[in-house]
Amino acid sequence: MPIPHDACRPALGGGAHAPFLAQLSPGAHLLEAGCGAGEDLRYFREQGMRVTAFDASLSQASAASRLCGQPVRVCRFEQMHSVLPSGGIWASASLPCLPEHELAPVLRHLAGLLKPGAPLYCSFPHAGGPQVPEMAAAAAEYPLRTRLDEAGLAALIAPLPFTPVRLWCAEDPVNGRWLHALLVRSPG
């Protein structure tokens, strides 16, 4: 039996949308970093949010644009630039596609795209969790190169301008165990 597409989204299994939305200022403009096919982009737009989205894959950005009826930029994390800082960044299951040595520079770059006090949500396959074979199909376009546990994430963000608001794990039969992080951009 095929897995429903929405079941393949760790943010849903982790209940990440509500805590992220609770951290946003009214009227915040969001940046979705690595939007994939656009399911979360559609969700945030349905909540009345203004969202700028990007993905490194032309096919995924095109799919997201068709799904949501808005342009989606094709670029890597470090290529994303904005004149105005964002009121929040949603990076669900996109950062693990990077090699671990690229995470700190990319997170520092994303911090520069955020207003002070604004949230960033990200998620990673848990370092202590088993590999889940059902995710193999997605791995062709988005290989998961980095797995983190709580200590690894804490070490990663320690020198960066982020304060953790909430870290939690969630597990489901499709995605396995994932670490979810809600961070806030430090002032200054």
Short mmCIF file of C-alpha atoms in Angstrom, two decimals:
data_model
loop_
_atom_site.label_atom_id
_atom_site.label_comp_id
_atom_site.label_asym_id
_atom_site.label_seq_id
_atom_site.Cartn_x
_atom_site.Cartn_y
_atom_site.Cartn_z
CA MET A 1 0.00 0.00 0.00
CA PRO A 2 1.47 3.38 -0.96
CA ILE A 3 2.19 5.84 1.81
CA PRO A 4 0.07 9.02 1.66
CA HIS A 5 2.31 11.95 0.74
CA ASP A 6 1.36 13.94 3.86
CA ALA A 7 2.44 10.97 6.01
CA CYS A 8 5.99 11.50 4.74
CA ARG A 9 6.32 14.87 6.45
CA PRO A 10 8.14 14.71 9.80
CA ALA A 11 6.75 18.12 10.84
CA LEU A 12 3.22 16.69 10.86
CA GLY A 13 4.19 13.72 13.01
CA GLY A 14 6.11 16.04 15.30
CA GLY A 15 3.27 18.53 15.73
CA ALA A 16 5.59 21.36 14.76
CA HIS A 17 3.23 23.85 13.12
CA ALA A 18 1.39 25.09 16.24
CA PRO A 19 4.46 25.89 18.37
CA PHE A 20 6.08 27.65 15.42
CA LEU A 21 3.00 29.73 14.66
CA ALA A 22 2.70 30.66 18.35
CA GLN A 23 6.16 32.28 18.18
CA LEU A 24 5.32 34.51 15.22
CA SER A 25 4.51 38.20 15.47
CA PRO A 26 1.17 39.24 13.93
CA GLY A 27 1.53 39.78 10.19
CA ALA A 28 4.94 38.07 10.08
CA HIS A 29 6.35 37.34 6.65
CA LEU A 30 7.72 33.79 6.54
CA LEU A 31 10.59 32.28 4.62
CA GLU A 32 10.28 28.59 3.82
CA ALA A 33 13.79 27.24 3.36
CA GLY A 34 13.69 24.10 1.27
CA CYS A 35 9.97 23.95 0.56
CA GLY A 36 9.93 20.67 -1.35
CA ALA A 37 6.65 20.12 -3.19
CA GLY A 38 4.96 22.92 -1.21
CA GLU A 39 2.71 21.20 1.32
CA ASP A 40 3.82 23.40 4.22
CA LEU A 41 3.83 26.46 1.96
CA ARG A 42 0.19 25.71 1.14
CA TYR A 43 -0.62 25.21 4.85
CA PHE A 44 0.90 28.55 5.86
CA ARG A 45 -0.85 30.36 3.00
CA GLU A 46 -4.14 28.78 4.11
CA GLN A 47 -3.45 30.29 7.55
CA GLY A 48 -3.27 33.71 5.87
CA MET A 49 0.50 34.02 6.09
CA ARG A 50 2.70 35.76 3.53
CA VAL A 51 5.43 33.30 2.55
CA THR A 52 8.52 33.46 0.38
CA ALA A 53 9.69 29.98 -0.49
CA PHE A 54 12.73 28.44 -2.12
CA ASP A 55 14.09 25.01 -2.93
CA ALA A 56 17.33 23.83 -4.52
CA SER A 57 15.44 21.48 -6.85
CA LEU A 58 13.83 22.97 -9.95
CA SER A 59 11.29 20.14 -10.10
CA GLN A 60 10.28 20.59 -6.46
CA ALA A 61 10.11 24.38 -6.73
CA SER A 62 7.94 24.01 -9.86
CA ALA A 63 5.64 21.55 -8.07
CA ALA A 64 5.34 23.91 -5.08
CA SER A 65 4.59 26.83 -7.36
CA ARG A 66 1.84 24.88 -9.14
CA LEU A 67 0.36 23.67 -5.84
CA CYS A 68 0.29 27.11 -4.24
CA GLY A 69 -0.09 29.47 -7.18
CA GLN A 70 2.92 31.59 -6.29
CA PRO A 71 6.49 31.84 -7.53
CA VAL A 72 9.06 29.71 -5.70
CA ARG A 73 12.74 30.58 -5.99
CA VAL A 74 15.26 27.96 -7.09
CA CYS A 75 18.39 28.34 -4.98
CA ARG A 76 20.46 26.76 -2.26
CA PHE A 77 20.32 28.05 1.33
CA GLU A 78 23.43 30.21 1.01
CA GLN A 79 22.13 31.75 -2.24
CA MET A 80 18.95 33.07 -0.64
CA HIS A 81 19.05 36.81 -0.01
CA SER A 82 16.41 39.27 1.09
CA VAL A 83 16.39 43.02 1.55
CA LEU A 84 14.00 42.80 4.52
CA PRO A 85 14.51 40.34 7.38
CA SER A 86 11.92 37.61 7.79
CA GLY A 87 9.54 37.21 10.72
CA GLY A 88 10.15 33.44 10.78
CA ILE A 89 11.92 30.66 8.90
CA TRP A 90 10.49 27.18 8.38
CA ALA A 91 13.15 24.62 7.42
CA SER A 92 11.33 21.33 7.86
CA ALA A 93 13.49 18.31 6.95
CA SER A 94 15.60 20.40 4.56
CA LEU A 95 18.79 21.01 6.55
CA PRO A 96 19.61 17.27 6.90
CA CYS A 97 20.22 17.22 3.13
CA LEU A 98 23.43 19.15 3.80
CA PRO A 99 26.70 17.58 4.92
CA GLU A 100 27.26 18.28 8.62
CA HIS A 101 30.18 20.66 7.98
CA GLU A 102 27.84 22.97 5.99
CA LEU A 103 25.19 23.27 8.72
CA ALA A 104 26.77 25.99 10.89
CA PRO A 105 27.53 28.35 7.97
CA VAL A 106 24.02 27.83 6.56
CA LEU A 107 22.35 28.40 9.94
CA ARG A 108 24.43 31.56 10.41
CA HIS A 109 23.29 32.72 6.96
CA LEU A 110 19.64 31.95 7.82
CA ALA A 111 20.03 33.88 11.10
CA GLY A 112 21.04 36.87 8.99
CA LEU A 113 17.72 36.58 7.14
CA LEU A 114 15.70 36.69 10.39
CA LYS A 115 14.53 39.58 12.53
CA PRO A 116 15.90 39.45 16.09
CA GLY A 117 13.45 37.47 18.26
CA ALA A 118 11.96 35.66 15.24
CA PRO A 119 11.67 31.85 15.21
CA LEU A 120 13.39 29.26 13.07
CA TYR A 121 12.00 25.72 12.98
CA CYS A 122 14.18 22.86 11.75
CA SER A 123 14.18 19.08 12.01
CA PHE A 124 16.69 16.27 11.63
CA PRO A 125 16.56 12.49 11.57
CA HIS A 126 17.59 11.52 15.10
CA ALA A 127 21.14 10.19 15.37
CA GLY A 128 19.91 7.42 17.67
CA GLY A 129 17.02 6.39 15.45
CA PRO A 130 17.02 3.57 12.92
CA GLN A 131 17.22 4.18 9.17
CA VAL A 132 13.70 3.96 7.75
CA PRO A 133 13.55 2.22 4.34
CA GLU A 134 10.30 3.95 3.34
CA MET A 135 12.21 7.22 3.02
CA ALA A 136 14.48 5.75 0.33
CA ALA A 137 12.34 7.12 -2.52
CA ALA A 138 12.74 10.69 -1.28
CA ALA A 139 16.46 10.10 -0.72
CA ALA A 140 17.12 10.03 -4.46
CA GLU A 141 16.46 13.78 -4.76
CA TYR A 142 17.01 14.72 -1.12
CA PRO A 143 19.60 12.43 0.46
CA LEU A 144 19.66 12.77 4.25
CA ARG A 145 23.33 13.43 4.94
CA THR A 146 23.13 14.61 8.55
CA ARG A 147 21.51 13.02 11.57
CA LEU A 148 21.61 14.82 14.94
CA ASP A 149 20.68 14.12 18.52
CA GLU A 150 20.00 16.73 21.20
CA ALA A 151 23.67 17.06 22.19
CA GLY A 152 24.74 17.40 18.55
CA LEU A 153 22.19 20.13 17.91
CA ALA A 154 23.18 21.97 21.10
CA ALA A 155 26.85 21.88 20.02
CA LEU A 156 25.91 23.06 16.52
CA ILE A 157 23.93 26.12 17.66
CA ALA A 158 26.12 27.08 20.66
CA PRO A 159 28.28 29.56 18.67
CA LEU A 160 25.35 30.77 16.56
CA PRO A 161 22.91 33.61 17.28
CA PHE A 162 20.05 31.27 18.27
CA THR A 163 18.40 30.43 21.55
CA PRO A 164 16.52 27.13 21.75
CA VAL A 165 12.87 27.56 22.74
CA ARG A 166 11.87 23.93 22.45
CA LEU A 167 13.57 20.69 21.40
CA TRP A 168 11.52 17.50 21.10
CA CYS A 169 11.54 14.13 19.44
CA ALA A 170 8.73 12.41 17.60
CA GLU A 171 8.59 9.02 15.98
CA ASP A 172 6.28 7.49 13.44
CA PRO A 173 6.39 4.33 11.30
CA VAL A 174 7.05 6.24 8.08
CA ASN A 175 9.78 8.66 9.14
CA GLY A 176 11.31 6.98 12.17
CA ARG A 177 12.56 9.19 14.99
CA TRP A 178 13.16 12.88 14.28
CA LEU A 179 14.56 15.71 16.37
CA HIS A 180 12.52 18.91 16.09
CA ALA A 181 13.92 22.29 17.11
CA LEU A 182 12.25 25.63 17.58
CA LEU A 183 14.94 28.28 17.86
CA VAL A 184 14.73 32.06 18.22
CA ARG A 185 17.14 34.54 16.66
CA SER A 186 19.08 36.24 19.43
CA PRO A 187 19.06 40.06 19.55
CA GLY A 188 21.94 41.89 17.96
#
